[in-house]
GROMACS .gro file of C-alpha atoms in nm:
model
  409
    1UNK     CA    1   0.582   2.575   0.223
    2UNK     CA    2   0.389   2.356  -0.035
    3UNK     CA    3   0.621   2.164  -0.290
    4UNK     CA    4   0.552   2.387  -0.628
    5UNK     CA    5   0.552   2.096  -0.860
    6UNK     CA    6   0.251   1.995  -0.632
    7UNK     CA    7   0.100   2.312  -0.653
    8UNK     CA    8   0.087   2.360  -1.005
    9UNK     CA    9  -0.055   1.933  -1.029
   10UNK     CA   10  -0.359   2.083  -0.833
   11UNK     CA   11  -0.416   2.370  -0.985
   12UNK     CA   12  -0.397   2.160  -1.378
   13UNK     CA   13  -0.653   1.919  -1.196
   14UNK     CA   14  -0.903   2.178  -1.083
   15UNK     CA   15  -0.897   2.371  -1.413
   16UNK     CA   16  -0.936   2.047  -1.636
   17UNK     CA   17  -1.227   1.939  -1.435
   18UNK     CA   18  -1.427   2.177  -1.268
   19UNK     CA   19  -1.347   2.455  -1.548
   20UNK     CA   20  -1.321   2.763  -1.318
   21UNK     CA   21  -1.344   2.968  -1.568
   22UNK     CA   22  -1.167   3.363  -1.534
   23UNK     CA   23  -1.128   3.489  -1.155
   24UNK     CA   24  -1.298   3.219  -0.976
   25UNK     CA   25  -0.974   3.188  -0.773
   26UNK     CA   26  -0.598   3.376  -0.706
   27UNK     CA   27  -0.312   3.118  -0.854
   28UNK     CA   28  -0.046   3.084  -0.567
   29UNK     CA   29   0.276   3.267  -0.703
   30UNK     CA   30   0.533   2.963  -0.800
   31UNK     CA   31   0.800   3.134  -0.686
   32UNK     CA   32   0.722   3.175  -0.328
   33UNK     CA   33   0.743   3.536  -0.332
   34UNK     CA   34   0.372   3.660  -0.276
   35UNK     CA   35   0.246   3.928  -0.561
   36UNK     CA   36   0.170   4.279  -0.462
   37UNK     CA   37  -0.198   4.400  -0.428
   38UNK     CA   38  -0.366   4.715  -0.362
   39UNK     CA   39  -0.509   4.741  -0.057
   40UNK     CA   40  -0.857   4.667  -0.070
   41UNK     CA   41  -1.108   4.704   0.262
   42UNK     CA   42  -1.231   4.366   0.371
   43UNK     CA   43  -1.647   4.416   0.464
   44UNK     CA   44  -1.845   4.147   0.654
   45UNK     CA   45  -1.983   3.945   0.305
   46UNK     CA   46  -1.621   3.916   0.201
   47UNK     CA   47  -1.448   3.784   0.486
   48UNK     CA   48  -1.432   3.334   0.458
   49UNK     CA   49  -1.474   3.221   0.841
   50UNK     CA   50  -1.287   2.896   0.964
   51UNK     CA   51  -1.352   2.645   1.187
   52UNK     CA   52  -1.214   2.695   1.551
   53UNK     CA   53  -0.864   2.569   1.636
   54UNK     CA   54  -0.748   2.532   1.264
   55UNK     CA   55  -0.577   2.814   1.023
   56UNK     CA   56  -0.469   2.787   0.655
   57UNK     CA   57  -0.164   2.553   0.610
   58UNK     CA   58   0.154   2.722   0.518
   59UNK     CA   59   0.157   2.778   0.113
   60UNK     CA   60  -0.169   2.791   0.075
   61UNK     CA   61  -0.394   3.085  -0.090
   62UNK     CA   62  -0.730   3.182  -0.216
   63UNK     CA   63  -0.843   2.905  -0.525
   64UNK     CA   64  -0.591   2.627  -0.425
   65UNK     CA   65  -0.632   2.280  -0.349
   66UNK     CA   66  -0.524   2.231  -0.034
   67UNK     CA   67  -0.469   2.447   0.302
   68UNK     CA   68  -0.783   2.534   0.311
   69UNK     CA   69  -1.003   2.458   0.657
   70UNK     CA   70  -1.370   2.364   0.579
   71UNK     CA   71  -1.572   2.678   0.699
   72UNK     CA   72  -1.749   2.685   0.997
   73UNK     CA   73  -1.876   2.933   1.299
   74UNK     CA   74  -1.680   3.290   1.305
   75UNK     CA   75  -1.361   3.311   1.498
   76UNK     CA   76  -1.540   3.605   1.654
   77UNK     CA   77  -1.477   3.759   1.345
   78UNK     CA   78  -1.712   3.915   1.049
   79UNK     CA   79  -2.070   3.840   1.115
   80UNK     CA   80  -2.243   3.684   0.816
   81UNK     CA   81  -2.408   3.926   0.654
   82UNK     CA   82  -2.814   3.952   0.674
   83UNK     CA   83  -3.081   3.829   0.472
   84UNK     CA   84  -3.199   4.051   0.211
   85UNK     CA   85  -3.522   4.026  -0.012
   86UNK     CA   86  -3.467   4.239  -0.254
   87UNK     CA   87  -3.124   4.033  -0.369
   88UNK     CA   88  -3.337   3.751  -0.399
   89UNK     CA   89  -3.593   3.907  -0.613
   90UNK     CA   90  -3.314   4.002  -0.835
   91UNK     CA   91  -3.113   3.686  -0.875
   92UNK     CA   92  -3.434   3.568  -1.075
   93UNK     CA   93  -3.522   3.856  -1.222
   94UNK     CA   94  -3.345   3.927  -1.448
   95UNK     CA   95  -3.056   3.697  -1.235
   96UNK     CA   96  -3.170   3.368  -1.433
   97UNK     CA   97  -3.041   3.502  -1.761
   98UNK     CA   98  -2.775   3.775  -1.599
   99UNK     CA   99  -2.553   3.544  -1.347
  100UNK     CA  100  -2.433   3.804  -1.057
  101UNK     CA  101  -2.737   4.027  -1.004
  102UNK     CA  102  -2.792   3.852  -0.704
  103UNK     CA  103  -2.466   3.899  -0.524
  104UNK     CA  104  -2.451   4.242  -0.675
  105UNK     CA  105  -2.796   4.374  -0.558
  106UNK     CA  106  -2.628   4.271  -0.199
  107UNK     CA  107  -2.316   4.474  -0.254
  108UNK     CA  108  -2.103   4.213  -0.321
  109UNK     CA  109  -1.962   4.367  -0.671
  110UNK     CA  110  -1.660   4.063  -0.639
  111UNK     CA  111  -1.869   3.810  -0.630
  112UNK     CA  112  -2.097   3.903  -0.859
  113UNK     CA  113  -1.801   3.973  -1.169
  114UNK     CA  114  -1.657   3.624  -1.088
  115UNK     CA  115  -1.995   3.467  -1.166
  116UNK     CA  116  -2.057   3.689  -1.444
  117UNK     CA  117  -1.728   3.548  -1.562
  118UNK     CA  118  -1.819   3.194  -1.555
  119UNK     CA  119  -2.129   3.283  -1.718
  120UNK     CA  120  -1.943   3.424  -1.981
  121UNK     CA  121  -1.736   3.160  -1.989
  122UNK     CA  122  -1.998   2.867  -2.028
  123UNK     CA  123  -2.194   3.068  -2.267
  124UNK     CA  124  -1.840   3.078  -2.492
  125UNK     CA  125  -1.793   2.718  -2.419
  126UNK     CA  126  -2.157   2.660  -2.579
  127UNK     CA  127  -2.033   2.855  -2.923
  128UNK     CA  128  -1.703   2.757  -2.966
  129UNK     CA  129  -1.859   2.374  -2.946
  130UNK     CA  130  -2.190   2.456  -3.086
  131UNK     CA  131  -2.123   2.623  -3.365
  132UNK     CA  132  -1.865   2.359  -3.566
  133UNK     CA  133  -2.148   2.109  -3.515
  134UNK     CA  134  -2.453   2.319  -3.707
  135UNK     CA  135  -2.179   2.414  -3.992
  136UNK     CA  136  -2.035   2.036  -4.025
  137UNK     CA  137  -2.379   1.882  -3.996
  138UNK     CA  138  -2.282   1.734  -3.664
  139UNK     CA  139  -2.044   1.492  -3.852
  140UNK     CA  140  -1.942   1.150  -3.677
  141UNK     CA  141  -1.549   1.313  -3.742
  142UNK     CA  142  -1.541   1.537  -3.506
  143UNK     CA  143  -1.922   1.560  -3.310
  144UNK     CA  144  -1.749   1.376  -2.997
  145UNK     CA  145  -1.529   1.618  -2.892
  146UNK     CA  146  -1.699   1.884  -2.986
  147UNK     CA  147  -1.969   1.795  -2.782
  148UNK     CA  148  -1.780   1.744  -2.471
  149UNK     CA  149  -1.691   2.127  -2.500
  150UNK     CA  150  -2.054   2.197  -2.502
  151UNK     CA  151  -2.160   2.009  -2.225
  152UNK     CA  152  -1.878   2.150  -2.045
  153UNK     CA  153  -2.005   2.493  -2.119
  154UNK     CA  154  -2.389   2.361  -2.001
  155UNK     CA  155  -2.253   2.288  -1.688
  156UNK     CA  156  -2.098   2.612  -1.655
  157UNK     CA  157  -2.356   2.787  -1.774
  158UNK     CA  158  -2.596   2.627  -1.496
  159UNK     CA  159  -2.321   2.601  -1.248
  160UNK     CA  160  -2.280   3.029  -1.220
  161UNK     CA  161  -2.718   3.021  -1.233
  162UNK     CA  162  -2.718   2.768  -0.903
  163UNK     CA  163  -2.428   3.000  -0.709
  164UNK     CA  164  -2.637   3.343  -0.824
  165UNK     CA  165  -2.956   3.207  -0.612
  166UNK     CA  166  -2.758   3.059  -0.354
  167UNK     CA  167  -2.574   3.337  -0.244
  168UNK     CA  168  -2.844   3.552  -0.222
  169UNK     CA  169  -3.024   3.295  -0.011
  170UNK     CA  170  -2.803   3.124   0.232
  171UNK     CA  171  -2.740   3.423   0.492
  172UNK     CA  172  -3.142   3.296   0.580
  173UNK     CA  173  -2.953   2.990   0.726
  174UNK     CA  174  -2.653   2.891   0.898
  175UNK     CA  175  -2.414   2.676   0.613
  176UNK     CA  176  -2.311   2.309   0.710
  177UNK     CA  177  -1.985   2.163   0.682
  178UNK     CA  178  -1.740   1.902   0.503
  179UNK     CA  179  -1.743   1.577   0.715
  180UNK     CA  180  -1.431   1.587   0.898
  181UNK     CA  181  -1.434   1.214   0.864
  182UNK     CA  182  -1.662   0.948   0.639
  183UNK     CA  183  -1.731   0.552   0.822
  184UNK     CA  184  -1.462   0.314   0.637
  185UNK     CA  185  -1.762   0.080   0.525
  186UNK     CA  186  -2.147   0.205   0.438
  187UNK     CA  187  -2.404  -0.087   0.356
  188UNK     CA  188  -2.771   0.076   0.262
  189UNK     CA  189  -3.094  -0.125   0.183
  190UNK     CA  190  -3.410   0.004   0.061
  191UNK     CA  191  -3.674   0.051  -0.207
  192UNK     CA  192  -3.690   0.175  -0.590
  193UNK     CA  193  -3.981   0.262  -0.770
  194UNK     CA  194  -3.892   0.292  -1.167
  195UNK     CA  195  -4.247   0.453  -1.364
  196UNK     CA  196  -4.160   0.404  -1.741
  197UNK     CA  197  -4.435   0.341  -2.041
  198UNK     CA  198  -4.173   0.098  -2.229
  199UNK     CA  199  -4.105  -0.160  -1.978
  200UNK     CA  200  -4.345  -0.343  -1.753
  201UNK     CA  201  -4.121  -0.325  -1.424
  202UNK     CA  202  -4.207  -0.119  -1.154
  203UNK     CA  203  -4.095  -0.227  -0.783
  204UNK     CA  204  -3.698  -0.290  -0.695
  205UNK     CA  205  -3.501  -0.363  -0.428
  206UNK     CA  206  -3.214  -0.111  -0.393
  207UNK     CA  207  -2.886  -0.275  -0.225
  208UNK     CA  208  -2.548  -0.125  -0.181
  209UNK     CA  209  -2.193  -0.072  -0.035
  210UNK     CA  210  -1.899   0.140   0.003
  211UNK     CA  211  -1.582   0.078   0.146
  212UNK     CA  212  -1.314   0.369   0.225
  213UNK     CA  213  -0.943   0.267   0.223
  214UNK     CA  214  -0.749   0.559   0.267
  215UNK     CA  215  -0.745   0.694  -0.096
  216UNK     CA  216  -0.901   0.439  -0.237
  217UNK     CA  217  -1.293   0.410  -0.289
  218UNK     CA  218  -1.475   0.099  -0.359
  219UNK     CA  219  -1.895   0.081  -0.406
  220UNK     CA  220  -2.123  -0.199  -0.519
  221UNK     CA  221  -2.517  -0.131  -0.605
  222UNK     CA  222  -2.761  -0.361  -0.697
  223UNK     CA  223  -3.100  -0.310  -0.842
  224UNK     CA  224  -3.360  -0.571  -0.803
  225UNK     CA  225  -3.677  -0.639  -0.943
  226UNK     CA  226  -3.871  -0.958  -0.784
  227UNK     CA  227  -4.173  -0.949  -0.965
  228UNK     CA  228  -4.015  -0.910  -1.354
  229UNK     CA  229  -3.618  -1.001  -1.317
  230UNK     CA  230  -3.496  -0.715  -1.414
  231UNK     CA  231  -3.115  -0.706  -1.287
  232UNK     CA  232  -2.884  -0.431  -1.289
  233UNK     CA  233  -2.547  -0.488  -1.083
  234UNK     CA  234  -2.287  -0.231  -1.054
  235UNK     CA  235  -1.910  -0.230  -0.904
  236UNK     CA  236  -1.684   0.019  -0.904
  237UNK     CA  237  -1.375   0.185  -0.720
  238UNK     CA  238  -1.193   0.564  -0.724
  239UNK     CA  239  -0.851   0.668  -0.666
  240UNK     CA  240  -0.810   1.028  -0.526
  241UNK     CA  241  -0.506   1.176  -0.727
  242UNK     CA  242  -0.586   1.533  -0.558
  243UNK     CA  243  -0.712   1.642  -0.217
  244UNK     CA  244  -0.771   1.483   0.115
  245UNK     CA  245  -0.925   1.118   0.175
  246UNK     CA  246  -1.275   1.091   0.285
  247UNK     CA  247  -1.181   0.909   0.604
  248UNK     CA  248  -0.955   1.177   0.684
  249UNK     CA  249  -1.042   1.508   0.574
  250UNK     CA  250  -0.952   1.662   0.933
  251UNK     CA  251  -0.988   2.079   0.803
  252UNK     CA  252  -1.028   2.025   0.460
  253UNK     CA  253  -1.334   2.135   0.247
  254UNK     CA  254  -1.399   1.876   0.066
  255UNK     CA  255  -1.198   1.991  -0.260
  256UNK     CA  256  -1.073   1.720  -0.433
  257UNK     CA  257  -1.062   1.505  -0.770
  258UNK     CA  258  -1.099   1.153  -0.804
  259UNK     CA  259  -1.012   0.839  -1.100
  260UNK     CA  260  -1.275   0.641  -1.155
  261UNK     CA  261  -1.366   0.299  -1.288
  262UNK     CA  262  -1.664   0.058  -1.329
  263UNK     CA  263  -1.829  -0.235  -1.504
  264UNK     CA  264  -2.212  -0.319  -1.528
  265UNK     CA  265  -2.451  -0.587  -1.584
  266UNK     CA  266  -2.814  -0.502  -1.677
  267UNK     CA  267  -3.018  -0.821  -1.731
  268UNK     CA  268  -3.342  -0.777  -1.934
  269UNK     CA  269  -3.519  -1.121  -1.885
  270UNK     CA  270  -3.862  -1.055  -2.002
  271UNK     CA  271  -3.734  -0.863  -2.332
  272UNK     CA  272  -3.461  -1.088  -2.407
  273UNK     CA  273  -3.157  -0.887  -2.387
  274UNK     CA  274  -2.859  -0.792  -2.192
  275UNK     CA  275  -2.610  -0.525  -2.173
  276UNK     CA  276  -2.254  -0.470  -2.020
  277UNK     CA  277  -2.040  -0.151  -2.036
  278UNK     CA  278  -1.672  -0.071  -1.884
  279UNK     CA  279  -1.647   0.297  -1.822
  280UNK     CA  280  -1.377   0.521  -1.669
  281UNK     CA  281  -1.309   0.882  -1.623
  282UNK     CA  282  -1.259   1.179  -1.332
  283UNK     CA  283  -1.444   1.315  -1.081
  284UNK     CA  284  -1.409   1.651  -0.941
  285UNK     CA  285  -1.552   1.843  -0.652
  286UNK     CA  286  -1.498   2.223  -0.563
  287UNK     CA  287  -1.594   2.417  -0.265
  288UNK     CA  288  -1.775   2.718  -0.359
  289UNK     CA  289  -1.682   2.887  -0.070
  290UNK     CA  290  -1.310   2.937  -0.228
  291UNK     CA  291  -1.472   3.167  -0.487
  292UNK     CA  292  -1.704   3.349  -0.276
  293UNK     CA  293  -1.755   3.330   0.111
  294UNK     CA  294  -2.132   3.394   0.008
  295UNK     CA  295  -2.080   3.088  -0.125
  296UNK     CA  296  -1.976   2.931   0.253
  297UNK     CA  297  -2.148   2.538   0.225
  298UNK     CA  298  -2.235   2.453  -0.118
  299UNK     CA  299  -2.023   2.287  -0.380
  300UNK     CA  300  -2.003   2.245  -0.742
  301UNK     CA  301  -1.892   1.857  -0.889
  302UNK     CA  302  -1.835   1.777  -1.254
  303UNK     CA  303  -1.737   1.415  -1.394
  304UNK     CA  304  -1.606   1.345  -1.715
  305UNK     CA  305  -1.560   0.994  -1.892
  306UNK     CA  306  -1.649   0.723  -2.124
  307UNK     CA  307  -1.799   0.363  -2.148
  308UNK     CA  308  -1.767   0.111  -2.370
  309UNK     CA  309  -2.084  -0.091  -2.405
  310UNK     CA  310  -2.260  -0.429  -2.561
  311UNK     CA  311  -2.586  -0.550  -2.584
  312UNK     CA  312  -2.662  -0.920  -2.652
  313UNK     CA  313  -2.975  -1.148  -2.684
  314UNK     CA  314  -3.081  -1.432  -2.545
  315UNK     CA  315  -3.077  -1.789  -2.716
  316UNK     CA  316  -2.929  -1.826  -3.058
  317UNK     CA  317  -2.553  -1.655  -3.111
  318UNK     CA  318  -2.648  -1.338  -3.248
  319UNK     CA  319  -2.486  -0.964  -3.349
  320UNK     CA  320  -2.403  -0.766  -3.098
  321UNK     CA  321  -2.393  -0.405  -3.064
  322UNK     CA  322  -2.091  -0.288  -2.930
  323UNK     CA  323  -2.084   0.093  -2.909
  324UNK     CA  324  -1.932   0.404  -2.701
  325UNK     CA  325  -2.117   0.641  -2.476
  326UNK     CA  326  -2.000   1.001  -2.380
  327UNK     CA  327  -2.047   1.021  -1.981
  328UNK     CA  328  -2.069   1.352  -1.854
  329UNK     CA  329  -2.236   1.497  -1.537
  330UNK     CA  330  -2.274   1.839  -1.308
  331UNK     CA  331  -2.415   1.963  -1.040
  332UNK     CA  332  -2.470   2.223  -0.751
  333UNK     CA  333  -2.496   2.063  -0.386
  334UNK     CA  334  -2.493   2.165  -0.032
  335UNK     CA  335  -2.324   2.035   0.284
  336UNK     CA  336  -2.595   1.931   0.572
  337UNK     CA  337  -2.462   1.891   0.946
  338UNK     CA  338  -2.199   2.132   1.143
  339UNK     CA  339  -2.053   1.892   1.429
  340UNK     CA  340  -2.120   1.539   1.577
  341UNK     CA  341  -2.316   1.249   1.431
  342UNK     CA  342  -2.518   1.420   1.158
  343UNK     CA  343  -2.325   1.485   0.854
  344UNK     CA  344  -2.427   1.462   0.503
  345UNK     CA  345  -2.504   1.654   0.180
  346UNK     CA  346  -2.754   1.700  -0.121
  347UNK     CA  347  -2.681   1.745  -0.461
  348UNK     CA  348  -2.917   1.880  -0.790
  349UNK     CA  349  -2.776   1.743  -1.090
  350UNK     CA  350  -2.782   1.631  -1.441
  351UNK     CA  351  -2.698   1.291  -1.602
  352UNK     CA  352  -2.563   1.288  -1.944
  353UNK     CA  353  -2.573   0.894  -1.977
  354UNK     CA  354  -2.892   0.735  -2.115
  355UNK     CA  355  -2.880   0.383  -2.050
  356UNK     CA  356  -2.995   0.322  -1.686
  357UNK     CA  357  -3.355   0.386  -1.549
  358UNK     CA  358  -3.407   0.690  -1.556
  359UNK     CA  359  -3.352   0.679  -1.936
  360UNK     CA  360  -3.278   1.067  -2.163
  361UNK     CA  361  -3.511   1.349  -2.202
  362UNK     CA  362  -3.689   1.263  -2.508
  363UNK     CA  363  -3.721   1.659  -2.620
  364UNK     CA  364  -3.521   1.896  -2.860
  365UNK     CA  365  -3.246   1.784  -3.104
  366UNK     CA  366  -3.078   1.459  -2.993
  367UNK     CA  367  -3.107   1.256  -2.709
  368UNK     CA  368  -3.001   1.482  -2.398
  369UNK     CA  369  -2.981   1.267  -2.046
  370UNK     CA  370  -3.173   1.329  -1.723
  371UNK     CA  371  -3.186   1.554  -1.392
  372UNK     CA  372  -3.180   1.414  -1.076
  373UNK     CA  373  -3.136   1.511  -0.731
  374UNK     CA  374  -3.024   1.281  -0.472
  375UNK     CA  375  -2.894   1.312  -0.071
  376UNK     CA  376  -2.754   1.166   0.197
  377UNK     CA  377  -2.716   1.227   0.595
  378UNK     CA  378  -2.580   1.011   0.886
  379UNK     CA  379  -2.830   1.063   1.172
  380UNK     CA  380  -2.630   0.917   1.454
  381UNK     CA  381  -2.316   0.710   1.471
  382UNK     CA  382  -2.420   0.384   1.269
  383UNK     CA  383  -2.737   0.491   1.130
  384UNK     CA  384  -2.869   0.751   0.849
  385UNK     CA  385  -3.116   0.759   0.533
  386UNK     CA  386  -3.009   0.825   0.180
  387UNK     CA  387  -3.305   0.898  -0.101
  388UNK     CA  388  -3.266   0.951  -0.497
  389UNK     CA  389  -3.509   1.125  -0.758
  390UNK     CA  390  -3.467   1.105  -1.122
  391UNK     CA  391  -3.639   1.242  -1.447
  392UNK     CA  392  -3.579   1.122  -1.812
  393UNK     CA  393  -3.787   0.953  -2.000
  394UNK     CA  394  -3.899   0.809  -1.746
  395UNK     CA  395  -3.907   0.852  -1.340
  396UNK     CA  396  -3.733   0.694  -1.071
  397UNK     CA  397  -3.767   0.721  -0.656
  398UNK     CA  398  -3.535   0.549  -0.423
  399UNK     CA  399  -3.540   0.581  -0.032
  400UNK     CA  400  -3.259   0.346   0.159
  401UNK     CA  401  -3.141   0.359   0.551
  402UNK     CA  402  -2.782   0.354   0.588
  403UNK     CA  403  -2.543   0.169   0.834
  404UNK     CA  404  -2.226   0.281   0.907
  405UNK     CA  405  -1.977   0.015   1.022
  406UNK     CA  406  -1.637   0.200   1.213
  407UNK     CA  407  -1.532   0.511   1.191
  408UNK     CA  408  -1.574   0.800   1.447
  409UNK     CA  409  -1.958   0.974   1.563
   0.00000   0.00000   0.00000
């Protein structure tokens, strides 16, 4: 039986990052004693499938953190259910503005209220922080926090919009999986190509490394540019407070929530001027499938932190700017690989910070940050290919092979 004081740590982390919003999961009853519910007939959309040979740890229900096998093909249970058009057709129209219409044009009236409720929720999340700002004049005193709540509502918002069209398109294809296991050490080496009208760079080499020590994460990037000097060096590490390691996820889904911490040097050679930041903050990941088996291989993540930052010139001692930046970031991926060597995943997201590459969105009120969407997939036992696309202000394209050093095929 899982330790409650555990239990409830999980469930704080979850809600604090991933903000679940009303009925995206069950809580697991504290005391032990499991609640009474009405008897409800199970169909073939809502029935989660596991992988074979594992079961749900003991303790563990619907929403938590842990217990929960990574799905994969049907026990000779439920058959997935079919691929409809017409759900499609109306998780666009009028889905894009009405988050369930997919799920419920299929049927699947419990799916489609729990996405309806994040909707709802996001959309709240939007006002409550929203509205302060236009009344105050979006004053220095209290903009910050305010403006966390509405980015947190964004990504809700856009979060429940990703899940309406997914559901009603992944019975087309079978879903992949959470990588059992991830290679204790990852070394990729490639090209970037950086298109921006302010700076006269272009071509970069892309270097970088990850390490895996049980729950401990620690990465390295470097970015480049031969022809101009333009530097940018990153190094990093993460702590996983909640959920299994990467090395060792065995049944897991990939659930989990991460401390982070980094520091970066961007050298500007031909302009004159440096900068450095510090930054820390969390990390969280949620499989989808927990709300929905509809949902069965996608995942939402959502990061929350903050950087300190400098900039300096060149030459003469001069004033620096010192300065914070709000780091925020969500987005909607998918799992690629079932079994063996290929294992990987792809995620569509958004970028709140402004002062890499890719740059912010130069549209609208303020200064918003970028979209991206980025991947990566082991091919065989060493090898695999990662690639990166970004749009802000301005556009960035990176394509790198990866080597995998240890670990299991």
């Amino acid at each position: 039986m899982a330790d409650p004081d555990k239990s409830l740590l999980l469930k704080v982390g979850v809600v604090l990052l991933l903000v679940g919003g009303p009925g995206v999961g069950r809580a697991e009853d504290l005391s032990g004693a499991a609640p009474s519910e009405p008897v409800v007939e199970t169909v073939a959309s809502d029935a989660p499938r596991a992988r074979p040979g594992l079961a749900p740890l003991p303790g563990s229900s619907e929403g938590s953190l842990v217990g929960t096998p990574s799905p994969g093909p049907a026990e000779l249970g439920p058959a997935r259910p079919g691929f409809q058009v017409f759900p499609v057709v109306a998780s666009v129209v009028p889905g894009l503005l009405l988050h369930g219409m997919g799920p419920l044009a299929a049927g699947d009236t419990r799916t489609a209220g729990r996405l309806f409720a994040m909707e709802g929720t996001g959309l709240g999340l939007l006002l409550v922080g929203g509205a302060p700002i236009a009344l105050t004049g979006a004053s220095r005193r209290v903009v910050g926090p305010l403006y966390t709540v509405c980015l947190a509502g964004a990504g809700l918002f856009s979060l429940s919009a990703m899940a309406n069209l997914y559901s009603t398109v992944s019975p087309a294809f079978t879903p992949g999986w959470a990588a059992s296991s991830l290679p204790p050490l990852e070394l990729d080496f490639g090209y970037q190509h950086v298109s921006d009208p302010n700076f006269d760079y272009r071509h970069f080499l892309a270097l970088g490394a990850t390490a895996r020590l049980e729950s401990v994460r620690l990465e390295g990037s470097a970015r480049l540019s031969p022809g101009d000097g333009n530097s940018r060096l990153r190094v990093g590490g993460a702590y996983r407070v909640l959920g299994a390691p990467e090395r060792a996820r065995g049944g897991d889904d990939g659930t989990a929530v991460d401390v982070e911490a980094a520091a970066i040097y961007h050298r500007f050679p031909t302009e004159g001027f440096f900068m450095g930041s510090a930054e820390v903050g969390l990390r969280g990941r949620y499989a989808m499938a927990r709300m929905s088996p509809r949902l069965e291989g996608s995942f939402a993540e959502v990061s929350a932190g903050l950087a300190f930052q400098g900039y300096g010139y060149f030459g003469p001692p001069s004033d620096d700017a010192l300065h914070q930046q709000l780091l925020f970031t969500f987005g909607y991926g998918v799992y690629l690989g079932r079994a063996g060597p290929l294992r990987g995943e792809a995620l569509l997201y958004y970028d709140h910070r402004k002062d890499d590459y890719a740059g912010g969105l130069k549209v609208g009120a303020g200064v918003p940050g970028h979209f991206g969407l980025r991947g990566r997939v082991l091919l065989s036992e060493h090898w695999g290919v990662s690639a990166d696309v970004q749009a802000g202000s301005a556009y960035v394209a990176r394509l790198s092979a990866v080597y995998a050093l240890g670990g299991e095929p």
